[in-house]
PDB file of C-alpha atoms in Angstrom:
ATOM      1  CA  UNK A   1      97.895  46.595 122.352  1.00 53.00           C
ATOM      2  CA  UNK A   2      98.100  43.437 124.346  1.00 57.00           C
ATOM      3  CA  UNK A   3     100.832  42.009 122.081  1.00 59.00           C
ATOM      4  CA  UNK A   4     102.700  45.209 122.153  1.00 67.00           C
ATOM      5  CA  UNK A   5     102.665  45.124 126.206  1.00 70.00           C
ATOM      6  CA  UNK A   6     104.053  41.136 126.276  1.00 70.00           C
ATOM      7  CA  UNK A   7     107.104  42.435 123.913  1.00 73.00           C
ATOM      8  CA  UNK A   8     107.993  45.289 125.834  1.00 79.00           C
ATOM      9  CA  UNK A   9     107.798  43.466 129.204  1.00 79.00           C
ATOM     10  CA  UNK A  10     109.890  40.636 127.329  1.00 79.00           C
ATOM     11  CA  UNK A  11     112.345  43.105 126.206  1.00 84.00           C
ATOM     12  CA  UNK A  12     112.342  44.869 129.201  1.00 87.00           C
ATOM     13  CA  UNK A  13     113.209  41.852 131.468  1.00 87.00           C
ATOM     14  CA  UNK A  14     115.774  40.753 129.203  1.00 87.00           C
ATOM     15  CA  UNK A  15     117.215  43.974 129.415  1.00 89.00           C
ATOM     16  CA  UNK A  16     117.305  44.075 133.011  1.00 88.00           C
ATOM     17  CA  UNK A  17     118.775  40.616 132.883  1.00 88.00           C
ATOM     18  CA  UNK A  18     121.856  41.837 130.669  1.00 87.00           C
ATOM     19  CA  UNK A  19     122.016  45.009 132.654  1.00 89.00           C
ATOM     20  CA  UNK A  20     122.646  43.437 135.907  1.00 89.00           C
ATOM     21  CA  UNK A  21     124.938  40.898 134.888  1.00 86.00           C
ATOM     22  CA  UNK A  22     127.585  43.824 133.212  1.00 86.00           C
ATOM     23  CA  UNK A  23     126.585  46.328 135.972  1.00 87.00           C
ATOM     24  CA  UNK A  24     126.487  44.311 139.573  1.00 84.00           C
ATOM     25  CA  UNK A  25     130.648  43.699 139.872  1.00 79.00           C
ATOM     26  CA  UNK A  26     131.107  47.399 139.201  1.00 80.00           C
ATOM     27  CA  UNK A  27     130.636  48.483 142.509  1.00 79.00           C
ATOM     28  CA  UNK A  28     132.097  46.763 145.767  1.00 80.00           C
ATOM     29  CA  UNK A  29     129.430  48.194 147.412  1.00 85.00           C
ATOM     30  CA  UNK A  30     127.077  44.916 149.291  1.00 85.00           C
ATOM     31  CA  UNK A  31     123.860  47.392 148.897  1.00 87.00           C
ATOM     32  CA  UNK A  32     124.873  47.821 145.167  1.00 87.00           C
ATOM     33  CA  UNK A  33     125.124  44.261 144.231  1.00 88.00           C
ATOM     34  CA  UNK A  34     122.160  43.376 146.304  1.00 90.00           C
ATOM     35  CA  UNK A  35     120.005  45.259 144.137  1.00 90.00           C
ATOM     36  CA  UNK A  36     121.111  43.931 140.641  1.00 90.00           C
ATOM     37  CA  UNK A  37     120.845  40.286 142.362  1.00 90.00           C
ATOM     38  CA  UNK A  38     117.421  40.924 143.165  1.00 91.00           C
ATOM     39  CA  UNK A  39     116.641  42.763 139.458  1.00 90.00           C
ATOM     40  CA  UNK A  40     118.198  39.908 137.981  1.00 91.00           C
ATOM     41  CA  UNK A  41     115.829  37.237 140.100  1.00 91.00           C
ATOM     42  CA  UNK A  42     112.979  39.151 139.870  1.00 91.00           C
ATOM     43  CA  UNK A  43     113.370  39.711 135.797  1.00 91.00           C
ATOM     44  CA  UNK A  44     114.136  36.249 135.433  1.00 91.00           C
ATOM     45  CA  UNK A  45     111.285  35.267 137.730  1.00 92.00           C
ATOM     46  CA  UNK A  46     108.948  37.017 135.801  1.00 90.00           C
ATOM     47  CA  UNK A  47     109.863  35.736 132.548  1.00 89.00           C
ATOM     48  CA  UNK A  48     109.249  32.235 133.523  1.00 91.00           C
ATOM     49  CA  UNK A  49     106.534  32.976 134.897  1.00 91.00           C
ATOM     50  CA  UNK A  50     105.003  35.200 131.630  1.00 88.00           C
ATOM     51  CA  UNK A  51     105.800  32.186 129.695  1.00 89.00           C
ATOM     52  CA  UNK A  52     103.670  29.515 131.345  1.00 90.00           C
ATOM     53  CA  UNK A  53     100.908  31.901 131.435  1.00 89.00           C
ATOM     54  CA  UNK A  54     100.873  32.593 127.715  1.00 88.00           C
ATOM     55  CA  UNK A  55     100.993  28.583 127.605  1.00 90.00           C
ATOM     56  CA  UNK A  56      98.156  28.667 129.746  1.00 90.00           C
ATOM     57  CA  UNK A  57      96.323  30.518 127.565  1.00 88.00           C
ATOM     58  CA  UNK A  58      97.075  28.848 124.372  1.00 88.00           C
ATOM     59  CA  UNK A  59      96.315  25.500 126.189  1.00 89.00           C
ATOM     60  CA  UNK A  60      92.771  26.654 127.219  1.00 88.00           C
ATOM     61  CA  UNK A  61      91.867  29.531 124.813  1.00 84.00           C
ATOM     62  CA  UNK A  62      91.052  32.632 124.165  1.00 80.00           C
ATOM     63  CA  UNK A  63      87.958  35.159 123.102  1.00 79.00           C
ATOM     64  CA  UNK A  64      89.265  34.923 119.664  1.00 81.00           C
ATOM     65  CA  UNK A  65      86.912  36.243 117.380  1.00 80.00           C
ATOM     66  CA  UNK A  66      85.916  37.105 113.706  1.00 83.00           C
ATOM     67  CA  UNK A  67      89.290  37.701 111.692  1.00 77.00           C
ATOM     68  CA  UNK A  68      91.246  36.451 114.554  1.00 75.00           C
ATOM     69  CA  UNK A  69      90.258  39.598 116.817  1.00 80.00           C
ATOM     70  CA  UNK A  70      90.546  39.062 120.832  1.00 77.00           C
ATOM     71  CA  UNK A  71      86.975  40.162 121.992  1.00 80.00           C
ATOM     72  CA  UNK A  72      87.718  39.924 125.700  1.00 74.00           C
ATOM     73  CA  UNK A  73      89.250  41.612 128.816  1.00 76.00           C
ATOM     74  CA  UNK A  74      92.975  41.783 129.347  1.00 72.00           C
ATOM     75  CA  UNK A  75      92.529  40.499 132.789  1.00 76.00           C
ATOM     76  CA  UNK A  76      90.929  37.184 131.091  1.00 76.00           C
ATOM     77  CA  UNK A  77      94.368  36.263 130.981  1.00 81.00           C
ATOM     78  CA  UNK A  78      95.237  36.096 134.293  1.00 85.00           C
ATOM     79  CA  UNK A  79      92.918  33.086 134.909  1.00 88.00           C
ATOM     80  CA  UNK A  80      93.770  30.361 137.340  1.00 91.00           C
ATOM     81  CA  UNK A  81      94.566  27.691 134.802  1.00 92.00           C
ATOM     82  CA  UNK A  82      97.285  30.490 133.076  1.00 91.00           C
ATOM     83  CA  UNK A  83      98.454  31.198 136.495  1.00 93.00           C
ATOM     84  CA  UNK A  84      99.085  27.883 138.182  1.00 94.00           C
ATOM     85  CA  UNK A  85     100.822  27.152 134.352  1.00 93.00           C
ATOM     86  CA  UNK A  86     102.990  30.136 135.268  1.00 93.00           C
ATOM     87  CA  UNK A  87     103.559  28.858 138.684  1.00 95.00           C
ATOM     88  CA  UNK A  88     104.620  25.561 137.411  1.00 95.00           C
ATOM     89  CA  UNK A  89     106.785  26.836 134.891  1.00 94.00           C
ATOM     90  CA  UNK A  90     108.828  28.204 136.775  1.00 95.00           C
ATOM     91  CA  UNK A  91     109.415  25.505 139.150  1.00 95.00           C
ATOM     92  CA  UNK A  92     110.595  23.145 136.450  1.00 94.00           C
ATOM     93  CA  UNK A  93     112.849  26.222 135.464  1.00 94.00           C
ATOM     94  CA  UNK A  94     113.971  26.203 139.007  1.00 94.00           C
ATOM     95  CA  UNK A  95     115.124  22.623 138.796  1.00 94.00           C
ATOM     96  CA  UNK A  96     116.660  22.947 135.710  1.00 94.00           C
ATOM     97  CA  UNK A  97     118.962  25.107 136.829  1.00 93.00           C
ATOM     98  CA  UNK A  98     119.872  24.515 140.161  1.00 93.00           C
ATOM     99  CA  UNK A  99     120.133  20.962 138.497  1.00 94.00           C
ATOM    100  CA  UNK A 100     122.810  22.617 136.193  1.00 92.00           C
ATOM    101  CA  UNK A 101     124.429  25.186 138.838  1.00 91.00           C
ATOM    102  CA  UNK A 102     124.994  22.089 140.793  1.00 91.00           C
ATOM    103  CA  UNK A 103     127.309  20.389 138.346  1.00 89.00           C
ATOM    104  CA  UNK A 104     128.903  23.800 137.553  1.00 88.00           C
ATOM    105  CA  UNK A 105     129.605  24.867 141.709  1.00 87.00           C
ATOM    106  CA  UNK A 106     131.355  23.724 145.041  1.00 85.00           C
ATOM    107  CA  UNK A 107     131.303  24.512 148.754  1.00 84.00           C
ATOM    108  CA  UNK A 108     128.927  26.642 150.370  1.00 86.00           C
ATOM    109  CA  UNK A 109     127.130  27.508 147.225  1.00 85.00           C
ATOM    110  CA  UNK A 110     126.481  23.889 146.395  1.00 87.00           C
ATOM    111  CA  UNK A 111     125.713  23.044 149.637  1.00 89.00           C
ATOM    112  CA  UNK A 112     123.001  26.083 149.462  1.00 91.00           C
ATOM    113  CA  UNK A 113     121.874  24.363 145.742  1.00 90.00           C
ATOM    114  CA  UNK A 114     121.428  21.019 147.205  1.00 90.00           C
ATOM    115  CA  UNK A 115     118.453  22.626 149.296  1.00 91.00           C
ATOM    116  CA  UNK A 116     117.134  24.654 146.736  1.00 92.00           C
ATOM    117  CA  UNK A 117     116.893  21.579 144.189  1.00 92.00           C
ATOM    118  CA  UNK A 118     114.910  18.848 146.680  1.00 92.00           C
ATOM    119  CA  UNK A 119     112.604  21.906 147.136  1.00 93.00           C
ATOM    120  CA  UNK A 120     111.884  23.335 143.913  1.00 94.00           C
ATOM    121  CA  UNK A 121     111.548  19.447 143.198  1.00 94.00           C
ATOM    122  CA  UNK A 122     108.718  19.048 145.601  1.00 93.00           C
ATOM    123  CA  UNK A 123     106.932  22.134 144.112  1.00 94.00           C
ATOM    124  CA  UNK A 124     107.493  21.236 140.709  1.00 94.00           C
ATOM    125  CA  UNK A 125     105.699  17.866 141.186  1.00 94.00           C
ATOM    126  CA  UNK A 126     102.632  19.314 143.459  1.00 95.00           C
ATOM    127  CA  UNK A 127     102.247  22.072 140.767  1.00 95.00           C
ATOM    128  CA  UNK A 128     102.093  19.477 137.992  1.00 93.00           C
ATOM    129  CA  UNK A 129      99.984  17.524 139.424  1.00 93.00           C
ATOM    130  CA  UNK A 130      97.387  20.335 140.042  1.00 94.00           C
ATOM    131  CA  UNK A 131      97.625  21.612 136.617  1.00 93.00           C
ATOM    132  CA  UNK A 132      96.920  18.116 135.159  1.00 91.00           C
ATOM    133  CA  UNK A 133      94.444  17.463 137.057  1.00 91.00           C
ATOM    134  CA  UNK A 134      93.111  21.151 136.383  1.00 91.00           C
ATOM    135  CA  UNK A 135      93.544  20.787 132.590  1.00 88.00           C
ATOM    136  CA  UNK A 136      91.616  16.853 132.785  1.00 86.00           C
ATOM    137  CA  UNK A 137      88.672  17.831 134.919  1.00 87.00           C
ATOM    138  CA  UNK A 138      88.344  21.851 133.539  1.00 84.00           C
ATOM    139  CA  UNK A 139      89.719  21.590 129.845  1.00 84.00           C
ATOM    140  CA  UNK A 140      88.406  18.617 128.053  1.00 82.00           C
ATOM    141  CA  UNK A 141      89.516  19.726 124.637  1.00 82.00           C
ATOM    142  CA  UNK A 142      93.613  18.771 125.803  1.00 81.00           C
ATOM    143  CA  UNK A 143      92.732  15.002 126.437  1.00 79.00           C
ATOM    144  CA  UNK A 144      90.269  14.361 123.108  1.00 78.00           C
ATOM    145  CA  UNK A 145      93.450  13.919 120.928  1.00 73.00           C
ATOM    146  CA  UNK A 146      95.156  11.236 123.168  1.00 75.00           C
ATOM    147  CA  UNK A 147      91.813   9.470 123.851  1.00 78.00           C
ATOM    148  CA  UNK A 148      91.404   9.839 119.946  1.00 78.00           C
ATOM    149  CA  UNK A 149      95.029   8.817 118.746  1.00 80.00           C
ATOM    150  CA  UNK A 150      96.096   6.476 122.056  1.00 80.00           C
ATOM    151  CA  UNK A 151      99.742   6.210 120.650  1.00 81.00           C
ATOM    152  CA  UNK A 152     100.176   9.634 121.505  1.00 80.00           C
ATOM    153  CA  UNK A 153      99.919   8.607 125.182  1.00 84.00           C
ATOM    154  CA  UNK A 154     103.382   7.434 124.846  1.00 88.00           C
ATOM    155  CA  UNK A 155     104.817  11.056 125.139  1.00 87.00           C
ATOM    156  CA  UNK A 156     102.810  11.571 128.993  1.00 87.00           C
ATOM    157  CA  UNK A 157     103.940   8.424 129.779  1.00 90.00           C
ATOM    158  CA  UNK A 158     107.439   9.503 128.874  1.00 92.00           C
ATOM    159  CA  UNK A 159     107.564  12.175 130.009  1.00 90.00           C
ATOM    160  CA  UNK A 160     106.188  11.174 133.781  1.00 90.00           C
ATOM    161  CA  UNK A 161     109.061   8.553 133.434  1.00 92.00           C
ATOM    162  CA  UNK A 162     111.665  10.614 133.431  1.00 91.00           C
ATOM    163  CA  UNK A 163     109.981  13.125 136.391  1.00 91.00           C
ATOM    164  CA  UNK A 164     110.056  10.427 138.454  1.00 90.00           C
ATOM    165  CA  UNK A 165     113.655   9.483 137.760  1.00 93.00           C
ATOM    166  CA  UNK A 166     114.852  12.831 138.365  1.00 92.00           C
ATOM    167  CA  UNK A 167     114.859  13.210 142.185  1.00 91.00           C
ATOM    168  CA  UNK A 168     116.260   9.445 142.713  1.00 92.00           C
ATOM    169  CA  UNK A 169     119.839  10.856 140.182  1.00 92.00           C
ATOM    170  CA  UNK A 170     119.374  14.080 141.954  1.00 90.00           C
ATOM    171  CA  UNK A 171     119.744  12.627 145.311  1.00 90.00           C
ATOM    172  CA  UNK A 172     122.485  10.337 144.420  1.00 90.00           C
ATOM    173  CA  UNK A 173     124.230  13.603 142.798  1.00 88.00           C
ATOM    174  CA  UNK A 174     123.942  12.445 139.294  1.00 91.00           C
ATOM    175  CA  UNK A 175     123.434  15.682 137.932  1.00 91.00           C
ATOM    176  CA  UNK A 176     124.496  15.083 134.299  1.00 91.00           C
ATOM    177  CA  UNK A 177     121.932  12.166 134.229  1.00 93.00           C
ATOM    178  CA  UNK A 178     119.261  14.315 136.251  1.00 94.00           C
ATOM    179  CA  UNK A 179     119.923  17.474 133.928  1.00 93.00           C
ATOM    180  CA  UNK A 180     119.592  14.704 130.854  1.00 94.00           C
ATOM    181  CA  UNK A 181     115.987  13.861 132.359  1.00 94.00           C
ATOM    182  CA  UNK A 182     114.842  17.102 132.741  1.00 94.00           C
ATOM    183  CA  UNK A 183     115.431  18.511 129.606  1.00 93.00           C
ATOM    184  CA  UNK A 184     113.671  15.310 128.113  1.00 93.00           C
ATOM    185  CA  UNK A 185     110.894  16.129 130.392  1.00 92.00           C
ATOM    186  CA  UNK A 186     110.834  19.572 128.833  1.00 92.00           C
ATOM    187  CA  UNK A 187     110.844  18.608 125.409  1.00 92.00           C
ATOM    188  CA  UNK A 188     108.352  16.208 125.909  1.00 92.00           C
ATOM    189  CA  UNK A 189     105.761  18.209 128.057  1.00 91.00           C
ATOM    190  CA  UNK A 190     106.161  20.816 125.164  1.00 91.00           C
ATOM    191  CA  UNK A 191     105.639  17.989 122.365  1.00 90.00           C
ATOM    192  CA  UNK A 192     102.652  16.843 124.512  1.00 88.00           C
ATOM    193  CA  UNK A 193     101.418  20.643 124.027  1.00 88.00           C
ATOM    194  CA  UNK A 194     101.901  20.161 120.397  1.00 87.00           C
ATOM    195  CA  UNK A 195     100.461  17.405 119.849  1.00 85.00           C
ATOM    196  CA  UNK A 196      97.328  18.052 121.942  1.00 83.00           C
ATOM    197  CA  UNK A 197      96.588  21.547 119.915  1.00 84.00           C
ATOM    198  CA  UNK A 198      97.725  20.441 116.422  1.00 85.00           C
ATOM    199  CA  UNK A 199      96.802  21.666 113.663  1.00 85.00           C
ATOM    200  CA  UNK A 200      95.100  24.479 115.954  1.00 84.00           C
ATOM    201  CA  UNK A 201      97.417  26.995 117.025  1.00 82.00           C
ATOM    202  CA  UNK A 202      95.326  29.191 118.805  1.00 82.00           C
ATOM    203  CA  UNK A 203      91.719  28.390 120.069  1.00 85.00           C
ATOM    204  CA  UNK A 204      88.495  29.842 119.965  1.00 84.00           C
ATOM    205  CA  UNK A 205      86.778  29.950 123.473  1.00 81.00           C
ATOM    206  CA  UNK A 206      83.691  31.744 121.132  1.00 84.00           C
ATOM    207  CA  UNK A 207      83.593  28.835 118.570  1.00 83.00           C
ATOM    208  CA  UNK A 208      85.130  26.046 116.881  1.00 80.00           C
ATOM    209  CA  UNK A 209      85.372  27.627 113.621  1.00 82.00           C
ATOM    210  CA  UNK A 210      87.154  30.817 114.650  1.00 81.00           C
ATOM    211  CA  UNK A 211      90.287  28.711 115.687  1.00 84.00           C
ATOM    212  CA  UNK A 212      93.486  29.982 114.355  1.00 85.00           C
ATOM    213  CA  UNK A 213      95.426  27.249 112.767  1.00 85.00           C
ATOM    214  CA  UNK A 214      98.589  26.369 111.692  1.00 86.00           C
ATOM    215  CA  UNK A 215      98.022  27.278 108.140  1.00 86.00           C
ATOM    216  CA  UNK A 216      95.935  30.511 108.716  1.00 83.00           C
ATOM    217  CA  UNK A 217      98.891  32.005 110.812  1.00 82.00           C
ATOM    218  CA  UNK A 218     101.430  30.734 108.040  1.00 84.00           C
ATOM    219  CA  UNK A 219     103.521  32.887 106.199  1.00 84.00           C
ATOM    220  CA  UNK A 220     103.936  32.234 102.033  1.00 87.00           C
ATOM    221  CA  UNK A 221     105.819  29.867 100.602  1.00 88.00           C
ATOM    222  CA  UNK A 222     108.348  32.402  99.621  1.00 91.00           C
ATOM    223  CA  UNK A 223     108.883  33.134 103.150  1.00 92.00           C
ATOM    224  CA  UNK A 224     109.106  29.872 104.872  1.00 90.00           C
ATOM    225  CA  UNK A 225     111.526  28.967 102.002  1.00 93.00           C
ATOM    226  CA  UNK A 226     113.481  31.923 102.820  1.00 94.00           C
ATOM    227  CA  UNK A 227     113.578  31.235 106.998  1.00 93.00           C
ATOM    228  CA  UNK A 228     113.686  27.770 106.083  1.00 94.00           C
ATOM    229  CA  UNK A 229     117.180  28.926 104.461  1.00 95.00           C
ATOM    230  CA  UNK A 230     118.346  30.790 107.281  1.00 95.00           C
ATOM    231  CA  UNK A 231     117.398  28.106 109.651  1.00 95.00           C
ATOM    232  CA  UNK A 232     119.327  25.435 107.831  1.00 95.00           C
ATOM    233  CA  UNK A 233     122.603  27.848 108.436  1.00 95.00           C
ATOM    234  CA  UNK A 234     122.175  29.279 111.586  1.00 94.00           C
ATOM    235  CA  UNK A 235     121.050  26.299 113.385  1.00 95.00           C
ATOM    236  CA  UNK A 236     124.169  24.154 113.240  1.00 95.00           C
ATOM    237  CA  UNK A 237     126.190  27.513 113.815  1.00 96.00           C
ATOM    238  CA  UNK A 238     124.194  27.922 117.246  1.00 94.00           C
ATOM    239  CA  UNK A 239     124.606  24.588 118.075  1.00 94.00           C
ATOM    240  CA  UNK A 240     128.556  24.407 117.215  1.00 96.00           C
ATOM    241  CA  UNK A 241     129.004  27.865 119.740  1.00 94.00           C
ATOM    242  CA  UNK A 242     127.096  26.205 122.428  1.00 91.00           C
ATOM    243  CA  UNK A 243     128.873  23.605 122.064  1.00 93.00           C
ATOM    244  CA  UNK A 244     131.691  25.396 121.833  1.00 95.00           C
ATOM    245  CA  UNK A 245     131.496  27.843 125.217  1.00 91.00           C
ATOM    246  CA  UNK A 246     129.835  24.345 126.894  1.00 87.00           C
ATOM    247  CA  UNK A 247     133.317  22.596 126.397  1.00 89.00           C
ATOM    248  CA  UNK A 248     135.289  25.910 126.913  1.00 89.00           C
ATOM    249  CA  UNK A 249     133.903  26.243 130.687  1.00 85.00           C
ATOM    250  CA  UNK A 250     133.438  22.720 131.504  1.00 83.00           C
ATOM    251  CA  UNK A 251     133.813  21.453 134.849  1.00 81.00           C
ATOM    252  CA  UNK A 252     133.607  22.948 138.153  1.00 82.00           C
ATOM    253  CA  UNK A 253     133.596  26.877 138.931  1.00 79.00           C
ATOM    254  CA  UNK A 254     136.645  27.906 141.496  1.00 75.00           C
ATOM    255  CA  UNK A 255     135.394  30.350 143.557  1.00 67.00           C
ATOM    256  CA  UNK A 256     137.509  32.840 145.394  1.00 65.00           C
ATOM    257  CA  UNK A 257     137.895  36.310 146.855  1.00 62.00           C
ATOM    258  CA  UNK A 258     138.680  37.347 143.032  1.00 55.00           C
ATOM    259  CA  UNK A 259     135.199  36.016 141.762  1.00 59.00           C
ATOM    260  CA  UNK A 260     132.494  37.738 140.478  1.00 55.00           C
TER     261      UNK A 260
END
């Protein structure tokens, strides 16, 4: 039931984020476009937010039980550590973007994206550091690996490398360097995740041996073949139309009084 609700409310936010993107320039009206900017925020908001607290979860664990049953509360997941993961999820989203909207816009709206970027910069880096030093001091299982296997300290140390390039390209309005950084820091925080769970894919907050690993939830050979297949083709065709639309709307957005 749980599962079902997180892919509705998935589906349903990316819904609304579709629907108000096609439906807010049909109308001149200011109320009208008003409230598809603030279905499209909120929607977007949310998902972000949904994300880091399923991360949250998967970082700390779960009542998973005999034949990988949840045995708890659904309000279990909305603990602090899944929260403030939520929380700082979307604040590196935040910068992300406005990182990106800031090489993509001009004027006023830049102006108004300079702003937004030093602060969702600050909260970014405050969140972070609560949530590490939530996840070291609460949730000694993430650091055993790294004090195990001290190579893989190279991907924290990486990764806290480039956050602390970021703001100094930022503030010099570098923004294809600072947009380079931050999607290293994303990769990296989420091979640090990785890394820190593997081969466990889903813990056991009842007991050691009811963890869900990577080859429990694995489908047969057959299958991965088969996706494996389909991976191998539709990967480089994703990539290409990215690349693609990326090189097709390069450079600065003009804004007028014809703009969306």
């Amino acid at each position: 039931f749980l599962l079902l609700f997180l892919l509705c409310a998935f589906l349903l936010f990316l819904i609304l984020r579709a629907v108000a993107i096609e439906f807010r320039g049909k109308e001149e009206m200011a109320w009208w476009r008003k409230t598809w900017d603030v279905a499209y925020s909120v929607s977007s908001a949310a998902m972000a937010v949904a994300l880091g607290v399923v991360l949250g979860n998967v970082l700390q664990g779960i009542a998973l039980g005999e034949g990988f049953r949840f045995q708890g509360y659904w309000l279990d997941f909305l603990n602090p550590f899944a929260l403030l993961t939520g929380a700082t999820t979307l604040a590196l989203f935040m910068v992300h973007g406005a990182i990106y909207l800031s090489m993509k816009t001009e004027g006023r709206l830049y102006a108004k994206l300079a702003v937004l970027l030093r602060r969702a910069i600050w909260a970014f880096f405050l969140l972070f550091a609560a949530t590490t030093a939530y996840a070291l001091i609460g949730i000694p299982h993430l650091s055993d690996d790294l004090r195990a296997q001290p190579y893989l300290t190279v991907l924290p140390a990486a990764a806290f490398l480039a956050m602390a390039f970021l703001p100094r390209y930022a503030r010099k309005q570098r923004y294809r360097t600072a947009f380079a950084l931050s999607s290293v820091t994303l990769c990296l925080l989420l091979g640090l995740v990785a890394a820190e769970l593997f081969p466990v894919l889903l813990r056991s907050t009842i007991h050691d041996s009811l963890h869900m690993t990577v080859q429990d939830a694995a489908s047969s050979d057959k299958a991965l073949g088969i996706m494996l297949g389909f991976a191998a083709v539709g990967t480089p065709l994703v990539l290409s139309y990215t690349a693609f639309v990326y090189w097709t709307f390069r450079g600065k957005v003009k804004l007028d009084e014809h703009s969306y």
